[in-house]
Short mmCIF file of C-alpha atoms and ligand atoms in Angstrom, two decimals:
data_model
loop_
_atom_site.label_atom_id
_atom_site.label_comp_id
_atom_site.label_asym_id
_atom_site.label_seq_id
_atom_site.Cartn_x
_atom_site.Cartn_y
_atom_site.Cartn_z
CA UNK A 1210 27.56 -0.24 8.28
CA UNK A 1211 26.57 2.95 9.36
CA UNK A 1212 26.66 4.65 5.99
CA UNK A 1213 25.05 1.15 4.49
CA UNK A 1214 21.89 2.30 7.10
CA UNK A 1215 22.05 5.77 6.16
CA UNK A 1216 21.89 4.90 1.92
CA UNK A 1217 18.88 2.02 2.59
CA UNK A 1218 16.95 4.72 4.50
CA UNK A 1219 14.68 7.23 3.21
CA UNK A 1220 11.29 9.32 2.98
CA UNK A 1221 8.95 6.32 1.99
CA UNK A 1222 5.44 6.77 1.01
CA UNK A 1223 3.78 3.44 -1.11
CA UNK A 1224 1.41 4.94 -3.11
CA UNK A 1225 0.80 3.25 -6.05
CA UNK A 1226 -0.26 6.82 -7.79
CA UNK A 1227 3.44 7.97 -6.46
CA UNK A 1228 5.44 4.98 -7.56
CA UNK A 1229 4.31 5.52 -10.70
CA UNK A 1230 5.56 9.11 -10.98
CA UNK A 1231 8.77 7.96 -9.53
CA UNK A 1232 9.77 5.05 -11.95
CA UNK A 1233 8.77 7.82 -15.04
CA UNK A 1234 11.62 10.17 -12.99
CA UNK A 1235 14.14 7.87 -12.98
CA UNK A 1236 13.80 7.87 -16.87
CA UNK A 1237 14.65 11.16 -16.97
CA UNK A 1238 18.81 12.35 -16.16
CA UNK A 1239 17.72 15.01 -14.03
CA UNK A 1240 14.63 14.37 -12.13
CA UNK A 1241 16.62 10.51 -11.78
CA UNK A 1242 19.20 12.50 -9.91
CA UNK A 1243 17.22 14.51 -7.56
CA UNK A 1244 14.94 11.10 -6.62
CA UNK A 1245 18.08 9.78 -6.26
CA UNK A 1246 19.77 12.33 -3.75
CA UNK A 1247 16.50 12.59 -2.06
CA UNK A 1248 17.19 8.62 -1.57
CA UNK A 1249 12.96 8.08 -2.04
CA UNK A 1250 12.23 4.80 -1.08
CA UNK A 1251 9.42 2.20 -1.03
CA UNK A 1252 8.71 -0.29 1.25
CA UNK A 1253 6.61 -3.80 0.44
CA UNK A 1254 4.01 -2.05 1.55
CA UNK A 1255 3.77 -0.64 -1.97
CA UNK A 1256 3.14 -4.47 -3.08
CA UNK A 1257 0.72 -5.16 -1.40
CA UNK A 1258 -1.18 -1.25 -2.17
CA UNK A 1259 -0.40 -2.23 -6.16
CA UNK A 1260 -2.34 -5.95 -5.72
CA UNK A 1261 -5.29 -4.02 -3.83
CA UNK A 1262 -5.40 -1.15 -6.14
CA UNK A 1263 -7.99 -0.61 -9.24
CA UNK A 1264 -6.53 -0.78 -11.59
CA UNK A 1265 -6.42 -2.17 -15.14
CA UNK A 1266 -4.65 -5.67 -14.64
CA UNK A 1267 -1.73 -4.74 -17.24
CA UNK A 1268 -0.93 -1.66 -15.78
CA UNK A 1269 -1.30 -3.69 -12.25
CA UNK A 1270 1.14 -6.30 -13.69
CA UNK A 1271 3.44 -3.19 -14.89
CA UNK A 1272 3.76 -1.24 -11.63
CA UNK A 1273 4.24 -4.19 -9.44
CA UNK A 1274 7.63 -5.37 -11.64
CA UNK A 1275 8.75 -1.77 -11.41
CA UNK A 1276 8.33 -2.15 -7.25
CA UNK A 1277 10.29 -5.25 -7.83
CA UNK A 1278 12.84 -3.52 -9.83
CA UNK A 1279 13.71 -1.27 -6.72
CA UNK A 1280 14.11 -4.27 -4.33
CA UNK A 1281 17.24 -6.42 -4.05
CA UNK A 1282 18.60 -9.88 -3.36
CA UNK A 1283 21.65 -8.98 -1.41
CA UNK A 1284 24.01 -8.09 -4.26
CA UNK A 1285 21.16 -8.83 -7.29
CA UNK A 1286 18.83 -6.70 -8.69
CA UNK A 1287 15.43 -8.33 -8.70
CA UNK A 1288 14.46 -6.71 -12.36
CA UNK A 1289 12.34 -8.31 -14.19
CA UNK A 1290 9.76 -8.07 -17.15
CA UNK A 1291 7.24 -10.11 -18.82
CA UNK A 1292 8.44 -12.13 -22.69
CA UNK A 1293 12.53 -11.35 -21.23
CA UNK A 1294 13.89 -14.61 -22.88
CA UNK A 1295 12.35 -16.00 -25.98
CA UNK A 1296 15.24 -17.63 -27.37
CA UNK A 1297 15.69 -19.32 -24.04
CA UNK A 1298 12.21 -20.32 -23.66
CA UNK A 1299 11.68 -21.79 -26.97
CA UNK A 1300 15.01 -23.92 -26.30
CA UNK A 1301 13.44 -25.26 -23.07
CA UNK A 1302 10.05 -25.70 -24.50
CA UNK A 1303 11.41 -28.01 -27.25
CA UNK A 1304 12.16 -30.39 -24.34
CA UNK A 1305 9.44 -30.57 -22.60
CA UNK A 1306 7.86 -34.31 -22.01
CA UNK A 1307 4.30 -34.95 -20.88
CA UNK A 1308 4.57 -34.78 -16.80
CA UNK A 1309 8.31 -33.52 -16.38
CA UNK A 1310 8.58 -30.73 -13.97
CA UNK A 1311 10.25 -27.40 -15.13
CA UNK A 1312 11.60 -24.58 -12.26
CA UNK A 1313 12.39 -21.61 -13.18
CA UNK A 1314 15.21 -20.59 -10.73
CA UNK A 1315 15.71 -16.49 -9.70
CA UNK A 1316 12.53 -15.47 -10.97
CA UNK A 1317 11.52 -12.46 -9.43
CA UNK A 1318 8.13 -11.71 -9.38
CA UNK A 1319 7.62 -14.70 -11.50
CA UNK A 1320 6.59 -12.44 -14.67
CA UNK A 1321 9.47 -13.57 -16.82
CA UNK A 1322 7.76 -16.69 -16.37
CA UNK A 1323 4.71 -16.43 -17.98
CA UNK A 1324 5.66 -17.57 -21.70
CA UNK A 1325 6.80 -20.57 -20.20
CA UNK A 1326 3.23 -21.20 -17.42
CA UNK A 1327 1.21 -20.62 -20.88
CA UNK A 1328 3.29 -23.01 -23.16
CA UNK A 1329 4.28 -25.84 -20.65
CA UNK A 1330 1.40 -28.41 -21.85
CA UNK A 1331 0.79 -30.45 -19.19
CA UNK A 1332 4.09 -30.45 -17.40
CA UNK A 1333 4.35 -28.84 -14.13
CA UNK A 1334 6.08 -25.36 -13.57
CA UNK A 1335 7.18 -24.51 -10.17
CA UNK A 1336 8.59 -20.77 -9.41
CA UNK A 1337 11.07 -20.38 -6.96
CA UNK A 1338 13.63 -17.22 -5.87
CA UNK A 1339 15.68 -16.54 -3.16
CA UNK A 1340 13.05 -14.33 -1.69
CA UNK A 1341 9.26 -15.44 -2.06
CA UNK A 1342 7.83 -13.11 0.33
CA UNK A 1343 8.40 -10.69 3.09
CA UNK A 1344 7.30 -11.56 5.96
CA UNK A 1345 6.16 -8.17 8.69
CA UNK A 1346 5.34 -8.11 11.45
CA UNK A 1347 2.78 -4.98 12.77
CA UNK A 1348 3.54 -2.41 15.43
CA UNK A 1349 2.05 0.26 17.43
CA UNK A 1350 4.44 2.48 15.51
CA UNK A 1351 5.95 1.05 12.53
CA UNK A 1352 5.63 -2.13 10.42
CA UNK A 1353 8.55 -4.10 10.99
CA UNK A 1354 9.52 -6.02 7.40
CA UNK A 1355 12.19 -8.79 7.41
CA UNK A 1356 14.59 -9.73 4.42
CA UNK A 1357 14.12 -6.64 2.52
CA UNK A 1358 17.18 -5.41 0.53
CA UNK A 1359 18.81 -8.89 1.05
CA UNK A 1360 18.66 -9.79 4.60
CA UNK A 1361 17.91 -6.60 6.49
CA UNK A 1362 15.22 -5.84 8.99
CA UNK A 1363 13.46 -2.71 8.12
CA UNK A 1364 11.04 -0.45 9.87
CA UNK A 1365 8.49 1.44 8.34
CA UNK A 1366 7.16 4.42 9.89
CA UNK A 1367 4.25 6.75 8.35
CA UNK A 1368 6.18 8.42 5.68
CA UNK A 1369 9.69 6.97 6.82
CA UNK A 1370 11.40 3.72 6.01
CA UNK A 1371 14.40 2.92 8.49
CA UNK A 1372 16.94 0.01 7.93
CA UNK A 1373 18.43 -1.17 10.64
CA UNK A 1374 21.12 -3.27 9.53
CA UNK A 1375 20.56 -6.12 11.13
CA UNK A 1376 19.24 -9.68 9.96
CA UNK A 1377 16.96 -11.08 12.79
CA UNK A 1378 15.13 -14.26 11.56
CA UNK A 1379 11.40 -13.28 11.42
CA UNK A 1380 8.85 -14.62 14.48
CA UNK A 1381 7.49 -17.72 13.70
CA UNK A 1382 4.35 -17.95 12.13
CA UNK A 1383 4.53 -13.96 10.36
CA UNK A 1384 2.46 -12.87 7.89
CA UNK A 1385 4.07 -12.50 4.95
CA UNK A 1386 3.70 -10.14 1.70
CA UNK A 1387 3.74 -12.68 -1.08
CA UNK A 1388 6.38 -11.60 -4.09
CA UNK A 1389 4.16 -13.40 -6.97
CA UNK A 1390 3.27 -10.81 -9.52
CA UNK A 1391 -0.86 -10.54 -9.20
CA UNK A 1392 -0.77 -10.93 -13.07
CA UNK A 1393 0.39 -14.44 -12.93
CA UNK A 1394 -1.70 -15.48 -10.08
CA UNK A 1395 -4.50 -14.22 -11.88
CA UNK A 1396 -3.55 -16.07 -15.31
CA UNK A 1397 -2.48 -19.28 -13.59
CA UNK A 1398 -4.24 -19.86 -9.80
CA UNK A 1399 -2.45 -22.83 -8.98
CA UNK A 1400 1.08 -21.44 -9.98
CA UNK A 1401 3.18 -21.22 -6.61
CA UNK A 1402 6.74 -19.34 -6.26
CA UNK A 1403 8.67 -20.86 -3.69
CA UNK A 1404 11.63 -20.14 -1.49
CA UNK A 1405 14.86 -21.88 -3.10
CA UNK A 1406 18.49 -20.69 -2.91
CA UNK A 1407 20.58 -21.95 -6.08
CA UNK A 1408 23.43 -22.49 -3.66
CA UNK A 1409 21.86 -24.54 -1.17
CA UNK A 1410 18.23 -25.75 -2.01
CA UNK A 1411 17.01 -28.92 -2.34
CA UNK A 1412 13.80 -29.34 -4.12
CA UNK A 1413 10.93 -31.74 -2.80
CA UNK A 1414 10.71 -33.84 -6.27
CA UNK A 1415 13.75 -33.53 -8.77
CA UNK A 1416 13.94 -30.90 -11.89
CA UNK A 1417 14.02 -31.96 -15.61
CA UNK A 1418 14.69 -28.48 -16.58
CA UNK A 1419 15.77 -25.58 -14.99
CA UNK A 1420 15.93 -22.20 -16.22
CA UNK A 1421 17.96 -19.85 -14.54
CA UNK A 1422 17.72 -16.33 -16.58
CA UNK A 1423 19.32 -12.97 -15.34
CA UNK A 1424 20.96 -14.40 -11.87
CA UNK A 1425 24.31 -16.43 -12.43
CA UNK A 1426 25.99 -12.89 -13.88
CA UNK A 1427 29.51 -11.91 -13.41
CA UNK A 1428 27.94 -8.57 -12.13
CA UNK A 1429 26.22 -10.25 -9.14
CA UNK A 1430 28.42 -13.81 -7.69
CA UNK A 1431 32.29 -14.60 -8.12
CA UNK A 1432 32.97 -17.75 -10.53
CA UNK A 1433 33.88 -20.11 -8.16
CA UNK A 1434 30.33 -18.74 -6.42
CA UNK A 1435 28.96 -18.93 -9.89
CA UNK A 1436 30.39 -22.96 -10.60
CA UNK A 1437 29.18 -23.95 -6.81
CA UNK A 1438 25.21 -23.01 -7.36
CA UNK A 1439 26.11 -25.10 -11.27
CA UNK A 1440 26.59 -28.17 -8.90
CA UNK A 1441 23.69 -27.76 -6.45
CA UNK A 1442 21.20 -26.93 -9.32
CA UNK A 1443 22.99 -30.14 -11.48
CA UNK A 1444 21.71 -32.21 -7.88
CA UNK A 1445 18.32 -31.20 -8.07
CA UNK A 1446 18.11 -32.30 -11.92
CA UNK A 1447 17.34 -35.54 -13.09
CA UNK A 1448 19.61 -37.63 -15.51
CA UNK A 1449 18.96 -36.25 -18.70
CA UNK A 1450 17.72 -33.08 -17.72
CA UNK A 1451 19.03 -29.86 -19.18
CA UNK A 1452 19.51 -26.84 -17.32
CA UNK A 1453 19.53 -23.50 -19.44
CA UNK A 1454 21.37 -20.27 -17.94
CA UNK A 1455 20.41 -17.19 -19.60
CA UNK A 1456 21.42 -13.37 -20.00
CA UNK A 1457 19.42 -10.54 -21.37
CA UNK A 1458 21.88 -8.02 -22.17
CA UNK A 1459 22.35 -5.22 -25.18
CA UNK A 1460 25.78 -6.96 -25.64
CA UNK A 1461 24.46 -10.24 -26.92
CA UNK A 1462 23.27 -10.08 -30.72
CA UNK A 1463 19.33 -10.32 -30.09
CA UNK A 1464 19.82 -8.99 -26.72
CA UNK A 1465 19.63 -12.31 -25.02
CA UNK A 1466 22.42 -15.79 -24.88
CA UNK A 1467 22.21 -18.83 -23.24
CA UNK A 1468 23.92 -22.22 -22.84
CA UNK A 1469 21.80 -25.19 -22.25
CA UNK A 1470 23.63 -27.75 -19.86
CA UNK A 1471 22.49 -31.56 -20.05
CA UNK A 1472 22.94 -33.67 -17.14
CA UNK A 1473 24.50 -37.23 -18.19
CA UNK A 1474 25.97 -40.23 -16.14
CA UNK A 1475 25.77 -37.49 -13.05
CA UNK A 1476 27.55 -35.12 -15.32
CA UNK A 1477 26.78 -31.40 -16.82
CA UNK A 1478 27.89 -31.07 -20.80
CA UNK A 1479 27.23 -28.02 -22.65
CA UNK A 1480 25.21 -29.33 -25.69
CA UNK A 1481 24.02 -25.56 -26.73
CA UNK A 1482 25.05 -22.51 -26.60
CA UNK A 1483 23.88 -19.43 -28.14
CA UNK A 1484 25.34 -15.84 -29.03
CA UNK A 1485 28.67 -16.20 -26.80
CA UNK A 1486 27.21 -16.02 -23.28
CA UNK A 1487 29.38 -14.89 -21.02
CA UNK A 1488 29.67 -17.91 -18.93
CA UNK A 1489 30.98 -19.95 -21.81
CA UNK A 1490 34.74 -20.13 -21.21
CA UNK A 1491 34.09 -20.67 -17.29
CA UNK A 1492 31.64 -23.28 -17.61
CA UNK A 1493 33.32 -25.24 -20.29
C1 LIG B 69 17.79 -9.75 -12.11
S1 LIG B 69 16.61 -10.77 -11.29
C2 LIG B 69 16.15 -11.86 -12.62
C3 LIG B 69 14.68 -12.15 -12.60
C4 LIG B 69 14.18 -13.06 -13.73
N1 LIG B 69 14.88 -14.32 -13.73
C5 LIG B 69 14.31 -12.39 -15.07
O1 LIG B 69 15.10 -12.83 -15.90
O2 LIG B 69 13.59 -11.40 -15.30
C6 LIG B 69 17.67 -11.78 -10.28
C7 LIG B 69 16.88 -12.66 -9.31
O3 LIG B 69 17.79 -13.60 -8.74
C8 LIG B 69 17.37 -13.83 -7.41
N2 LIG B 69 18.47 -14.40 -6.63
C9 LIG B 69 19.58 -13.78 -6.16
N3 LIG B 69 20.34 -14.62 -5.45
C10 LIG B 69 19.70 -15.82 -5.48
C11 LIG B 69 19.96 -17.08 -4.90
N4 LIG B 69 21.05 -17.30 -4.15
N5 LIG B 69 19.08 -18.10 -5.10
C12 LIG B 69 17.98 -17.89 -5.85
N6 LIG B 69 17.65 -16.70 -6.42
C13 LIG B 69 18.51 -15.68 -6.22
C14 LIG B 69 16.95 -12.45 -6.92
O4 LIG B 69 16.10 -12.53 -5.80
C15 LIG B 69 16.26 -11.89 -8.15
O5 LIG B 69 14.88 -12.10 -8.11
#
């Protein structure tokens, strides 16, 4: 634990002006190594400096998924980018029915979404991720954050960010630092991203479609982890619903496969499947 502390701890300053010089570093081998072994790191602070900053609402929209990039779900990545899944999208889209309600499961900062929010008609989209927000609470001396980097409580001091390796549940009633990229609130006011786990939620009003892009990866959960949040997302479906799991990866011709699951007599059938997703010979 104590080296876990001592890696999720770091000089922290959340400038937006300095979290854009660091994401250009990491593109480059060398300057990526020293901002590595310096173990830089931002806090949500740097959210909530990127939604207040002014600046162009692209560039806004730009910077904030690179924040999100550096953030984690306990052992996913929350990276993200706007126009990620096409192929996936379009597959979904074709289903759509007037009214049906589509989620869009492990979606980050919700900015993977946004092909879907501006092609959905008039069926509802709801967002939903592990993590919606952080809630913090504000000290005399540092900002105490909750659920950052998984679970862990985190203290930010001036121009230090401590973890402490514990998981307290936050105080009742915290404010919170909302994780909904400020481009799609902007684009779509009444668009809401939710807290949902894929391996226990249970959503107020049942899915017709579900897209899940970028979480259920052999990199992040174990199969039978994997085949357990299949079932609880196949109970939040309605009959006849599909439920499309997507990867965006440079080993899939077009960069991107998918298998689209469709929920009959209380049962999940794969009815498409696209460039040889990796999930294929586990799910069938
Ligand atoms: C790599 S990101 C993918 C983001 C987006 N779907 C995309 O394709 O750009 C993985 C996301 O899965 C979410 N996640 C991880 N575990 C989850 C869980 N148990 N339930 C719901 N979401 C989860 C993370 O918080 C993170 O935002």
């Amino acid at each position: 634990m104590l080296l876990k502390i001592i890696l999720r701890s770091g000089p922290c300053w959340d400038s937006p002006g300095w979290l854009r010089v660091y994401l250009a570093g990491l593109n480059n081998p060398v300057t990526r190594f020293l901002l590595l072994a310096l173990r830089i790191k931002f806090s949500p602070a740097v959210l909530e400096n990127i939604r207040r900053a002014d600046l162009p609402e692209m560039e806004k929209a730009a910077l904030f998924s690179g924040a999100m990039n550096l953030f984690r779900a306990g052992t996913a990545f929350k990276t993200t980018a706007a126009a990620r899944s096409p192929l996936t999208d379009s597959a979904l889209l074709s289903k759509v029915k007037p009214g049906a309600l589509i989620v869009e499961t492990g979606v980050s900062d919700g900015i993977s979404a946004l092909g879907l929010l501006a092609q959905a008609g008039n069926a509802e989209v709801l967002l939903t991720d592990l993590q919606a927000a952080f809630p913090y609470e504000r000290g005399p001396l540092c900002t105490r954050y909750y659920g950052t980097d998984g679970a862990y409580l985190s203290l930010k001091f001036p121009l230090f960010l401590l973890c402490t390796g514990r998981k307290p549940a936050p105080p009742a009633g915290a404010p919170v630092v909302s994780l909904l990229n400020p481009l799609v609130s902007e684009k779509f006011p009444a668009v809401k991203l939710a807290a949902f786990d894929i391996f226990t939620g249970a959503l107020p009003r049942k899915a017709d479609l579900f897209k899940c892009a970028n979480v259920l990866n052999l990199q992040y959960f174990k199969t039978d982890e994997i085949l357990r949040a299949i079932a609880n997302l196949s109970a939040n479906l309605n009959e006849g619903g599909w439920l499309y799991i997507a990867q965006n990866n440079g080993k899939y011709p077009d960069g991107e496969a998918y298998l689209g699951l469709r929920k009959e007599d209380g049962r999940l059938s794969i009815e498409e499947e696209v460039n040889g997703h990796e999930l294929l010979a586990l799910i069938k």
